[in-house]
């Protein structure tokens, strides 16, 4: 009967594993097809469609800004036309009254153009800031849902670049890019239309240079985009290097490695500099080329106009207006090239940001707060396999059971898989094969928020956030009353050092608890776990970095913390696990022994050898 039950369990576990594998495979296939479909033909259009989704909620502002910009784009081209009228109709005939009227009209056009620019700039900046706010929130929300494996393979500096520099590039494009480009294009159309209306022959002279300019612009766009992608890549490398080395500066100094690390930084910085210089080169060639073309066009117009003026076939007002139109014609084109700087940077940044958002998320829970999960009976590991890397199995066919209210200790050498058990139980990492059940409910079927509310972990390396002592203590439940926090600190014994800090519980913790000792941070972690009030308490090497006096203080607090709770203790020092109900000995991901302290000593197996290494007097 038992054998049949085990076979049924194994079959069920294999089915669950198969379902997870198929699901993951289907997700990857679907994601790849989506990306291929979205980016097919033009990555620019794909990125634009993603950005438009963030602008849609502000379509009223976009419509107002676009309407004002497009309607006002006629104001600039009107000025040369009014100048032509002033010269040919009023100055040439000595009509001072008409000249005064046209001058007032010209001043009104200039004033309206200034007002238009103010309103359009104000609206586009608001749109950009609102859209970028939404993007930042989506990126941070997504980062919180990504699995731990993602952060293992992505350096912090690279992620910081995505969430700061890259998103800021989007802000520049959304604030001053798209609508401004539309306004410049509309202004070009008005300029061309008015030039053709005034004198189509001179207009053709101006437009003759356009194909060459468009070709130069397309070549410029192609090369500058590649250059800006290189800039963003090298910037991410630079940020990653700086973040790692600032965090690890003490190690660099202790090992006297400043010179070699300076050389590495110099190489990375040089790559970033060279990438920027390439972009500067393209701009330094493109801008003068546009200036030369505009000057050549002006010269051709003046030469051709002079011939026609001498033949009495052209008025002076037309010539003056066309000279003005030439500069107006090339100004929007120069603006467009300026926008290429912003747009190409934003496209490269957008690609990186959206790739981050397309990363497969963890098993985060969407929607309302899930129902709490009450642990009633047991946690069952059945034939569990796990590997951080594909072929390097950390846990191998692991089967064990933890009953409610039981105090379990897991011991073994470094790398045996002790902490890995907690990582997969907390669902930070998905196991590859086998099954984990809590009260006969498969682990993946439990909402992650409910699962992690049920499990409280005290790690060896305590992480503290910038803020007050109180905020760090109540991190899992910020609405706790002060009395509960003070009582928990008193139970653990942390109140002794907290009361001595400047400001007490209002003391501002520096980055990652700098200024506090390892023992003090560990005590804060114990208070935090007590206030979190978990059903399952995990102590992962929680006393390995504290002194003997603090360890004794923690041992007393731990006894109270473990009352009426299922507890899992992971430890190297066997002195901390001797009172456990059951001790599990791991070796290279396999359970070698299981029993109480005395039972394992009598067996004289692996646990006995570990005990003698730490207590040679017991020989």
Coordinates of C-alpha atoms in Angstrom, one line a residue:
X1 CA 0.0 0.0 0.0
X2 CA 2.8 2.4 1.0
X3 CA 4.7 1.6 -2.2
X4 CA 1.6 2.2 -4.3
X5 CA 1.1 5.6 -2.5
X6 CA 4.7 6.6 -3.2
X7 CA 4.3 5.7 -6.9
X8 CA 1.1 7.8 -7.0
X9 CA 2.9 10.6 -5.4
X10 CA 5.8 10.4 -7.8
X11 CA 3.5 10.2 -10.8
X12 CA 1.6 13.3 -9.6
X13 CA 4.8 15.1 -9.0
X14 CA 6.0 14.3 -12.5
X15 CA 2.8 15.5 -14.0
X16 CA 3.0 18.8 -12.1
X17 CA 6.6 19.2 -13.2
X18 CA 5.6 18.4 -16.8
X19 CA 2.9 21.0 -16.7
X20 CA 5.2 23.6 -15.3
X21 CA 7.8 22.8 -18.0
X22 CA 5.2 23.0 -20.8
X23 CA 3.8 26.2 -19.4
X24 CA 7.3 27.8 -19.3
X25 CA 8.0 26.6 -22.8
X26 CA 4.7 27.9 -24.1
X27 CA 5.4 31.3 -22.5
X28 CA 8.8 31.5 -24.0
X29 CA 7.5 30.5 -27.5
X30 CA 4.6 33.0 -27.2
X31 CA 7.0 35.7 -26.0
X32 CA 9.4 35.1 -28.9
X33 CA 6.6 35.1 -31.4
X34 CA 5.2 38.4 -29.9
X35 CA 8.6 40.0 -30.1
X36 CA 9.2 38.7 -33.6
X37 CA 5.8 39.9 -34.8
X38 CA 6.2 43.2 -33.0
X39 CA 9.6 44.0 -34.3
X40 CA 9.2 42.6 -37.8
X41 CA 9.7 45.2 -40.4
X42 CA 10.7 48.1 -38.1
X43 CA 11.8 48.1 -34.5
X44 CA 11.1 51.8 -34.5
X45 CA 7.4 51.3 -35.2
X46 CA 7.2 48.6 -32.5
X47 CA 8.8 50.8 -29.9
X48 CA 6.5 53.7 -31.0
X49 CA 3.5 51.5 -30.5
X50 CA 4.6 50.7 -26.9
X51 CA 5.2 54.4 -26.2
X52 CA 1.8 55.4 -27.6
X53 CA 0.2 53.1 -25.0
X54 CA 1.7 55.3 -22.2
X55 CA 0.5 58.5 -23.9
X56 CA -3.1 57.3 -24.5
X57 CA -4.3 58.2 -21.0
X58 CA -3.4 61.8 -21.7
X59 CA -4.9 62.0 -25.2
X60 CA -6.8 65.3 -24.3
X61 CA -3.5 67.0 -23.5
X62 CA -1.9 65.4 -26.6
X63 CA -4.7 66.7 -28.7
X64 CA -4.5 70.2 -27.3
X65 CA -0.7 70.3 -27.7
X66 CA -0.8 68.9 -31.2
X67 CA -3.7 71.2 -32.2
X68 CA -1.9 74.3 -31.0
X69 CA 1.4 73.2 -32.5
X70 CA -0.1 72.3 -35.9
X71 CA -2.4 75.3 -36.1
X72 CA 0.5 77.6 -35.0
X73 CA 2.9 76.2 -37.6
X74 CA 1.5 78.6 -40.2
X75 CA 2.6 81.6 -38.1
X76 CA 6.3 81.3 -38.9
X77 CA 5.9 80.9 -42.7
X78 CA 3.5 83.9 -42.7
X79 CA 6.3 86.4 -41.7
X80 CA 8.2 86.3 -45.0
X81 CA 4.9 86.5 -46.9
X82 CA 3.9 89.6 -45.0
X83 CA 7.4 91.0 -45.6
X84 CA 6.8 90.5 -49.4
X85 CA 3.5 92.4 -49.2
X86 CA 5.1 95.2 -47.1
X87 CA 7.9 95.7 -49.7
X88 CA 5.9 95.3 -53.0
X89 CA 2.6 96.8 -52.0
X90 CA 3.4 99.5 -49.5
X91 CA 7.1 100.5 -49.5
X92 CA 7.4 100.4 -53.3
X93 CA 4.4 102.8 -53.5
X94 CA 5.2 104.9 -50.5
X95 CA 2.0 103.8 -48.7
X96 CA 3.0 104.5 -45.1
X97 CA -0.5 103.9 -43.7
X98 CA -0.6 100.5 -45.3
X99 CA 3.0 99.8 -44.1
X100 CA 1.9 100.6 -40.5
X101 CA -1.0 98.2 -40.8
X102 CA 1.1 95.4 -42.2
X103 CA 3.8 96.1 -39.5
X104 CA 1.2 95.7 -36.7
X105 CA -0.1 92.5 -38.3
X106 CA 3.5 91.2 -38.5
X107 CA 4.0 92.1 -34.8
X108 CA 0.8 90.2 -33.9
X109 CA 2.0 87.1 -35.8
X110 CA 5.3 87.2 -33.9
X111 CA 3.5 87.6 -30.6
X112 CA 1.0 84.8 -31.3
X113 CA 4.0 82.6 -32.4
X114 CA 5.6 83.2 -29.0
X115 CA 2.4 82.4 -27.1
X116 CA 2.0 79.2 -29.2
X117 CA 5.5 78.1 -28.3
X118 CA 5.0 78.7 -24.6
X119 CA 1.7 76.8 -24.4
X120 CA 2.9 73.9 -26.6
X121 CA 6.1 73.5 -24.6
X122 CA 4.2 73.6 -21.3
X123 CA 1.7 70.9 -22.5
X124 CA 4.4 68.6 -24.0
X125 CA 6.4 68.8 -20.8
X126 CA 3.4 67.8 -18.8
X127 CA 2.7 64.9 -21.1
X128 CA 6.3 63.7 -21.0
X129 CA 6.5 63.8 -17.2
X130 CA 3.2 62.0 -16.7
X131 CA 4.1 59.3 -19.3
X132 CA 7.5 58.8 -17.8
X133 CA 6.0 58.5 -14.3
X134 CA 3.9 55.7 -15.5
X135 CA 6.8 54.0 -17.2
X136 CA 8.9 54.2 -14.0
X137 CA 6.1 52.8 -11.9
X138 CA 5.6 49.9 -14.4
X139 CA 9.4 49.1 -14.4
X140 CA 9.6 49.1 -10.6
X141 CA 6.5 47.0 -10.3
X142 CA 7.9 44.6 -12.8
X143 CA 11.2 44.4 -11.0
X144 CA 9.5 43.5 -7.8
X145 CA 7.8 40.6 -9.6
X146 CA 10.9 39.2 -11.3
X147 CA 12.3 36.0 -9.9
X148 CA 15.6 35.9 -8.0
X149 CA 17.3 34.2 -10.9
X150 CA 16.9 37.3 -13.0
X151 CA 18.8 39.4 -10.5
X152 CA 21.5 36.7 -10.3
X153 CA 22.4 37.3 -14.0
X154 CA 21.8 41.1 -14.2
X155 CA 24.2 43.4 -12.4
X156 CA 22.7 46.1 -10.3
X157 CA 24.5 48.8 -12.3
X158 CA 22.8 47.7 -15.5
X159 CA 19.4 47.7 -13.9
X160 CA 20.0 51.2 -12.4
X161 CA 20.9 52.4 -16.0
X162 CA 17.6 51.0 -17.2
X163 CA 15.5 52.7 -14.5
X164 CA 17.3 56.0 -14.5
X165 CA 19.3 57.1 -17.6
X166 CA 17.2 55.1 -20.1
X167 CA 13.9 56.3 -18.8
X168 CA 15.1 59.9 -18.6
X169 CA 15.9 59.6 -22.3
X170 CA 12.3 58.7 -22.9
X171 CA 11.3 61.8 -21.0
X172 CA 13.3 64.0 -23.4
X173 CA 11.6 62.4 -26.4
X174 CA 8.1 62.5 -25.1
X175 CA 8.5 66.0 -23.8
X176 CA 10.1 67.7 -26.8
X177 CA 10.2 65.1 -29.6
X178 CA 7.1 63.7 -31.3
X179 CA 4.8 66.7 -31.3
X180 CA 7.6 69.1 -32.1
X181 CA 8.5 66.9 -35.1
X182 CA 4.9 67.0 -36.3
X183 CA 5.0 70.8 -36.0
X184 CA 8.2 71.1 -37.9
X185 CA 6.9 68.9 -40.7
X186 CA 3.7 70.9 -40.9
X187 CA 5.7 74.1 -41.0
X188 CA 7.8 72.7 -43.9
X189 CA 4.6 72.0 -45.8
X190 CA 3.3 75.5 -45.2
X191 CA 6.7 76.9 -46.4
X192 CA 6.7 74.8 -49.5
X193 CA 3.1 75.7 -50.2
X194 CA 3.7 79.5 -49.8
X195 CA 6.9 79.4 -51.9
X196 CA 5.0 77.6 -54.7
X197 CA 2.2 80.1 -54.4
X198 CA 4.5 83.1 -54.6
X199 CA 6.8 81.9 -57.4
X200 CA 6.9 78.3 -58.4
X201 CA 10.2 78.6 -60.3
X202 CA 12.2 79.9 -57.3
X203 CA 10.4 77.2 -55.2
X204 CA 11.8 74.5 -57.5
X205 CA 15.3 76.0 -57.2
X206 CA 15.0 75.6 -53.4
X207 CA 13.4 72.1 -53.6
X208 CA 16.1 70.9 -56.0
X209 CA 18.5 70.5 -53.1
X210 CA 16.0 68.4 -51.1
X211 CA 16.8 64.9 -52.4
X212 CA 20.5 65.3 -51.5
X213 CA 19.5 66.6 -48.0
X214 CA 17.1 63.6 -47.4
X215 CA 19.8 61.2 -48.5
X216 CA 22.3 62.7 -46.1
X217 CA 19.7 62.7 -43.3
X218 CA 18.9 59.0 -43.8
X219 CA 22.6 58.1 -43.8
X220 CA 23.1 60.2 -40.7
X221 CA 20.2 58.6 -38.9
X222 CA 21.4 55.1 -39.7
X223 CA 24.9 55.7 -38.3
X224 CA 24.0 57.8 -35.4
X225 CA 21.5 55.1 -34.1
X226 CA 24.2 52.5 -34.0
X227 CA 26.5 55.0 -32.2
X228 CA 23.9 55.8 -29.6
X229 CA 23.3 52.1 -29.0
X230 CA 27.0 51.7 -28.3
X231 CA 26.9 54.7 -25.9
X232 CA 24.0 53.1 -23.9
X233 CA 25.8 49.8 -23.8
X234 CA 29.1 51.2 -22.5
X235 CA 27.2 53.5 -20.1
X236 CA 25.6 50.4 -18.5
X237 CA 29.0 48.7 -18.3
X238 CA 30.4 51.8 -16.6
X239 CA 27.5 52.1 -14.1
X240 CA 27.9 48.4 -13.3
X241 CA 31.6 48.7 -12.7
X242 CA 31.2 51.8 -10.5
X243 CA 28.4 50.3 -8.4
X244 CA 30.3 47.1 -7.7
X245 CA 33.6 48.9 -6.9
X246 CA 32.1 51.6 -4.7
X247 CA 30.2 48.9 -2.8
X248 CA 33.4 46.8 -2.6
X249 CA 35.9 49.6 -2.1
X250 CA 37.0 48.3 1.2
X251 CA 38.1 45.0 -0.4
X252 CA 39.9 46.8 -3.2
X253 CA 41.9 48.8 -0.6
X254 CA 42.6 45.8 1.7
X255 CA 44.0 43.8 -1.2
X256 CA 46.0 46.9 -2.5
X257 CA 44.3 46.5 -5.9
X258 CA 43.7 50.2 -6.7
X259 CA 46.1 50.3 -9.6
X260 CA 44.7 47.3 -11.5
X261 CA 41.1 48.4 -10.9
X262 CA 41.9 51.9 -12.0
X263 CA 43.2 50.4 -15.3
X264 CA 40.0 48.4 -15.7
X265 CA 37.9 51.5 -15.1
X266 CA 40.1 53.4 -17.6
X267 CA 39.4 50.8 -20.3
X268 CA 35.7 50.8 -19.8
X269 CA 35.6 54.6 -19.6
X270 CA 37.6 54.8 -22.8
X271 CA 35.1 52.7 -24.6
X272 CA 32.3 55.0 -23.4
X273 CA 34.3 58.1 -24.4
X274 CA 35.0 56.6 -27.9
X275 CA 31.4 55.8 -28.4
X276 CA 30.4 59.4 -27.6
X277 CA 33.1 60.7 -29.8
X278 CA 31.7 58.7 -32.7
X279 CA 28.3 60.4 -32.2
X280 CA 30.0 63.8 -32.0
X281 CA 31.8 63.1 -35.3
X282 CA 28.5 62.3 -37.1
X283 CA 26.9 65.5 -35.8
X284 CA 30.0 67.6 -36.6
X285 CA 29.8 66.4 -40.2
X286 CA 26.1 66.6 -40.6
X287 CA 25.5 70.1 -39.3
X288 CA 28.1 71.9 -41.4
X289 CA 26.9 69.9 -44.4
X290 CA 23.3 71.2 -43.9
X291 CA 24.7 74.8 -43.5
X292 CA 26.7 74.5 -46.7
X293 CA 23.6 73.2 -48.6
X294 CA 21.5 76.1 -47.2
X295 CA 24.1 78.6 -48.2
X296 CA 24.4 77.1 -51.7
X297 CA 20.6 77.2 -52.1
X298 CA 20.5 80.9 -51.0
X299 CA 23.3 81.7 -53.5
X300 CA 21.4 79.9 -56.3
X301 CA 18.1 81.8 -55.5
X302 CA 19.9 85.2 -55.4
X303 CA 21.7 84.5 -58.7
X304 CA 18.5 83.3 -60.5
X305 CA 16.5 86.1 -58.9
X306 CA 19.0 88.8 -60.0
X307 CA 18.6 87.7 -63.6
X308 CA 14.8 87.9 -63.4
X309 CA 14.8 91.2 -61.5
X310 CA 17.0 92.8 -64.2
X311 CA 14.5 91.5 -66.8
X312 CA 11.7 93.0 -64.7
X313 CA 10.2 89.5 -64.3
X314 CA 10.5 89.5 -60.5
X315 CA 9.9 91.9 -57.6
X316 CA 12.3 92.8 -54.8
X317 CA 9.7 91.6 -52.2
X318 CA 9.6 88.1 -53.7
X319 CA 13.4 87.9 -53.5
X320 CA 13.6 89.1 -49.9
X321 CA 10.8 86.7 -48.9
X322 CA 12.5 83.8 -50.6
X323 CA 15.8 84.5 -48.8
X324 CA 13.8 84.4 -45.6
X325 CA 12.0 81.2 -46.6
X326 CA 15.4 79.5 -47.3
X327 CA 16.4 80.0 -43.7
X328 CA 13.0 79.0 -42.5
X329 CA 13.0 76.0 -44.7
X330 CA 16.3 74.7 -43.4
X331 CA 15.6 75.5 -39.8
X332 CA 12.9 72.8 -39.4
X333 CA 15.2 70.4 -41.1
X334 CA 17.9 71.3 -38.6
X335 CA 15.4 70.9 -35.8
X336 CA 14.6 67.5 -37.2
X337 CA 18.3 66.5 -37.1
X338 CA 18.5 67.8 -33.6
X339 CA 15.6 65.7 -32.7
X340 CA 17.4 62.7 -34.1
X341 CA 19.8 63.0 -31.2
X342 CA 17.0 62.8 -28.8
X343 CA 15.0 60.2 -30.7
X344 CA 17.9 57.9 -31.4
X345 CA 19.0 58.0 -27.8
X346 CA 15.4 57.3 -26.8
X347 CA 14.9 54.5 -29.2
X348 CA 18.0 52.7 -27.9
X349 CA 16.8 53.3 -24.4
X350 CA 13.3 52.3 -25.2
X351 CA 14.5 49.0 -26.6
X352 CA 16.3 48.3 -23.3
X353 CA 13.4 49.4 -21.1
X354 CA 10.8 47.4 -23.0
X355 CA 13.1 44.3 -23.1
X356 CA 13.2 44.6 -19.3
X357 CA 9.4 44.8 -19.1
X358 CA 9.2 41.8 -21.4
X359 CA 11.3 39.7 -19.1
X360 CA 9.3 36.8 -17.7
X361 CA 7.8 37.8 -14.4
X362 CA 7.8 35.8 -11.3
X363 CA 4.6 34.2 -9.9
X364 CA 3.4 37.5 -8.5
X365 CA -0.3 37.8 -7.6
X366 CA -2.3 40.3 -9.5
X367 CA -5.5 41.9 -8.2
X368 CA -6.9 41.9 -4.7
X369 CA -5.1 40.6 -1.7
X370 CA -5.3 36.8 -1.7
X371 CA -6.9 34.8 1.1
X372 CA -4.5 33.9 3.9
X373 CA -3.2 30.4 3.8
X374 CA -3.3 28.6 7.2
X375 CA -0.6 25.9 7.7
X376 CA -2.4 23.1 9.5
X377 CA -0.5 19.8 9.0
X378 CA 2.8 19.3 7.2
X379 CA 5.2 20.4 4.5
X380 CA 6.1 17.5 2.1
X381 CA 9.1 17.4 -0.2
X382 CA 8.8 14.6 -2.7
X383 CA 11.7 13.7 -5.0
X384 CA 12.7 17.4 -5.5
X385 CA 15.5 18.3 -7.9
X386 CA 16.9 21.8 -8.2
X387 CA 19.8 23.4 -10.1
X388 CA 20.8 27.1 -10.3
X389 CA 22.6 26.1 -13.5
X390 CA 21.3 23.6 -16.0
X391 CA 23.5 20.7 -15.3
X392 CA 24.7 21.5 -11.7
X393 CA 22.2 19.8 -9.4
X394 CA 22.2 21.3 -5.9
X395 CA 19.3 19.2 -4.6
X396 CA 19.0 15.6 -5.9
X397 CA 15.9 13.6 -5.4
X398 CA 15.3 15.2 -2.0
X399 CA 12.3 13.9 0.1
X400 CA 11.5 15.1 3.6
X401 CA 8.6 16.1 5.8
X402 CA 8.2 18.9 8.3
X403 CA 5.2 18.6 10.6
X404 CA 3.4 21.6 12.1
X405 CA 4.9 22.7 15.4
X406 CA 8.1 20.7 14.8
X407 CA 11.5 22.3 15.2
X408 CA 13.7 21.0 12.3
X409 CA 17.4 21.6 11.9
X410 CA 19.3 21.3 8.6
X411 CA 23.1 20.9 8.8
X412 CA 25.8 20.2 6.3
X413 CA 28.9 21.5 4.7
X414 CA 28.9 24.7 2.6
X415 CA 27.3 24.1 -0.7
X416 CA 25.3 21.1 0.5
X417 CA 22.0 22.8 -0.4
X418 CA 20.7 24.0 3.0
X419 CA 19.8 27.5 2.0
X420 CA 18.5 26.3 -1.3
X421 CA 15.7 24.4 0.4
X422 CA 14.5 27.7 1.9
X423 CA 14.8 29.5 -1.4
X424 CA 12.5 27.0 -3.2
X425 CA 10.2 26.8 -0.2
X426 CA 9.8 30.6 -0.3
X427 CA 9.4 30.3 -4.1
X428 CA 12.3 32.6 -4.9
X429 CA 13.5 29.9 -7.3
X430 CA 11.3 27.2 -9.0
X431 CA 12.3 23.6 -8.5
X432 CA 13.0 21.6 -11.6
X433 CA 11.5 18.2 -10.8
X434 CA 9.5 16.7 -8.0
X435 CA 6.8 18.1 -5.8
X436 CA 6.5 20.3 -2.7
X437 CA 3.1 20.4 -0.9
X438 CA 1.8 22.3 2.1
X439 CA -1.2 20.5 3.5
X440 CA -1.6 18.6 0.2
X441 CA -1.6 21.9 -1.8
X442 CA 1.1 22.1 -4.4
X443 CA 3.5 25.0 -3.7
X444 CA 2.9 26.8 -7.1
X445 CA -0.9 26.8 -6.4
X446 CA -0.5 28.9 -3.3
X447 CA -0.5 32.7 -3.9
X448 CA 3.0 34.0 -3.4
X449 CA 1.9 36.8 -1.1
X450 CA 0.0 34.3 1.1
X451 CA 3.0 31.9 1.1
X452 CA 5.5 34.6 2.1
X453 CA 3.2 36.0 4.7
X454 CA 3.2 32.5 6.2
X455 CA 7.1 32.2 6.2
X456 CA 9.4 34.5 8.1
X457 CA 13.1 34.3 7.4
X458 CA 16.1 35.6 9.4
X459 CA 19.1 35.5 7.1
X460 CA 22.8 35.5 8.0
X461 CA 23.4 38.7 6.0
X462 CA 20.8 41.1 7.3
X463 CA 19.7 43.8 4.9
X464 CA 18.5 47.1 6.4
X465 CA 16.9 49.9 4.3
X466 CA 17.6 53.6 4.7
X467 CA 15.2 55.0 7.2
X468 CA 14.6 54.8 10.9
X469 CA 15.1 51.8 13.2
X470 CA 11.3 51.7 13.7
X471 CA 10.7 51.6 9.9
X472 CA 13.1 48.7 9.6
X473 CA 11.6 46.8 12.5
X474 CA 8.0 47.2 11.2
X475 CA 9.0 46.5 7.6
X476 CA 6.5 43.7 7.1
X477 CA 3.7 45.6 8.8
X478 CA 4.2 49.4 8.9
X479 CA 0.8 49.9 10.7
X480 CA 2.0 48.3 13.9
X481 CA 1.5 50.4 17.0
X482 CA 4.6 51.6 18.8
X483 CA 3.8 49.5 21.9
X484 CA 4.0 46.3 19.9
X485 CA 7.3 47.3 18.4
X486 CA 8.8 48.2 21.8
X487 CA 7.5 44.9 23.4
X488 CA 9.1 42.8 20.6
X489 CA 12.4 44.7 20.9
X490 CA 12.3 44.0 24.7
X491 CA 11.6 40.3 24.2
X492 CA 14.5 39.9 21.8
X493 CA 16.7 42.2 23.9
X494 CA 17.3 44.7 21.1
X495 CA 15.9 47.5 23.2
X496 CA 19.2 47.7 25.2
X497 CA 21.3 49.0 22.3
X498 CA 18.4 50.8 20.5
X499 CA 17.7 53.0 23.6
X500 CA 21.4 54.0 23.5
X501 CA 21.3 55.2 19.9
X502 CA 20.8 58.9 19.2
X503 CA 17.0 59.3 18.8
X504 CA 16.3 55.7 19.9
X505 CA 13.8 54.1 17.5
X506 CA 13.9 57.3 15.4
X507 CA 17.6 56.8 14.7
X508 CA 18.3 57.0 10.9
X509 CA 19.9 53.8 9.6
X510 CA 22.6 54.5 7.0
X511 CA 22.8 52.5 3.8
X512 CA 22.5 48.8 4.5
X513 CA 22.9 49.4 8.2
X514 CA 26.4 51.0 8.1
X515 CA 27.3 52.2 11.6
X516 CA 25.6 49.2 13.3
X517 CA 27.5 46.1 14.3
X518 CA 26.6 42.7 12.8
X519 CA 25.1 41.6 16.1
X520 CA 22.9 44.7 16.3
X521 CA 21.7 44.2 12.7
X522 CA 21.0 40.5 13.6
X523 CA 18.9 41.5 16.6
X524 CA 16.9 43.9 14.4
X525 CA 16.2 41.0 12.1
X526 CA 14.9 38.9 15.0
X527 CA 12.6 41.7 16.1
X528 CA 11.4 42.1 12.5
X529 CA 10.6 38.4 12.3
X530 CA 8.8 38.4 15.6
X531 CA 6.6 41.4 14.5
X532 CA 6.0 39.7 11.2
X533 CA 4.4 36.8 13.2
X534 CA 4.9 34.0 10.7
X535 CA 3.5 30.5 10.9
X536 CA 6.8 29.1 9.8
X537 CA 10.0 30.5 11.1
X538 CA 13.3 30.0 9.2
X539 CA 16.7 30.8 10.8
X540 CA 19.4 30.7 8.1
X541 CA 22.7 30.9 9.9
X542 CA 21.1 33.6 12.0
X543 CA 23.7 33.6 14.8
X544 CA 26.8 32.8 12.8
X545 CA 28.0 36.4 12.7
X546 CA 27.4 37.5 16.3
X547 CA 29.6 37.3 19.4
X548 CA 29.0 34.8 22.2
X549 CA 27.2 37.3 24.5
X550 CA 24.8 38.3 21.7
X551 CA 24.3 34.7 20.7
X552 CA 23.2 33.8 24.2
X553 CA 20.8 36.8 24.1
X554 CA 19.5 35.6 20.8
X555 CA 19.1 32.0 22.0
X556 CA 16.9 33.1 24.8
X557 CA 14.8 35.2 22.4
X558 CA 14.7 32.4 19.8
X559 CA 13.1 30.0 22.3
X560 CA 10.3 32.5 22.8
X561 CA 10.1 33.2 19.0
X562 CA 9.7 29.5 18.2
X563 CA 6.9 28.8 20.7
X564 CA 3.8 27.5 18.8
X565 CA 5.6 27.9 15.5
X566 CA 7.0 25.4 13.0
X567 CA 10.7 26.2 12.9
X568 CA 13.5 25.4 10.4
X569 CA 17.0 26.1 11.6
X570 CA 20.0 26.1 9.2
X571 CA 23.3 26.2 10.9
X572 CA 27.0 25.3 10.6
X573 CA 27.5 25.4 14.3
X574 CA 26.0 22.3 15.8
X575 CA 25.7 23.9 19.2
X576 CA 22.7 25.8 17.9
X577 CA 20.7 22.8 16.7
X578 CA 21.1 20.3 19.5
X579 CA 17.7 21.0 21.0
X580 CA 15.9 20.6 17.6
X581 CA 13.2 17.8 17.5
X582 CA 14.9 16.4 14.4
X583 CA 18.2 17.1 12.6
X584 CA 18.6 16.5 8.9
X585 CA 22.1 16.1 7.6
X586 CA 22.7 17.1 4.0
X587 CA 25.6 16.2 1.8
X588 CA 25.9 17.4 -1.8
X589 CA 22.2 17.8 -2.1
X590 CA 21.3 14.4 -0.6
X591 CA 19.9 13.6 2.8
X592 CA 22.4 11.3 4.5
X593 CA 21.0 11.2 8.0
X594 CA 18.0 12.2 10.1
X595 CA 17.2 12.0 13.8
X596 CA 17.7 13.8 17.1
X597 CA 21.1 15.0 18.3
X598 CA 21.7 11.9 20.5
X599 CA 20.4 9.5 17.9
X600 CA 22.8 10.8 15.3
X601 CA 25.8 10.8 17.7
X602 CA 25.1 7.1 18.4
X603 CA 25.0 6.3 14.7
X604 CA 28.6 7.7 14.4
X605 CA 28.0 8.8 10.8
X606 CA 28.5 12.1 9.0
X607 CA 26.8 14.1 11.8
X608 CA 29.2 12.5 14.4
X609 CA 32.2 13.5 12.3
X610 CA 30.9 17.1 12.0
X611 CA 30.4 17.2 15.7
X612 CA 33.9 16.0 16.5
X613 CA 35.4 18.6 14.2
X614 CA 33.6 21.3 16.2
X615 CA 33.9 19.6 19.6
X616 CA 37.2 17.7 19.6
X617 CA 36.9 17.2 23.4
X618 CA 34.1 14.8 22.7
X619 CA 36.4 12.1 21.3

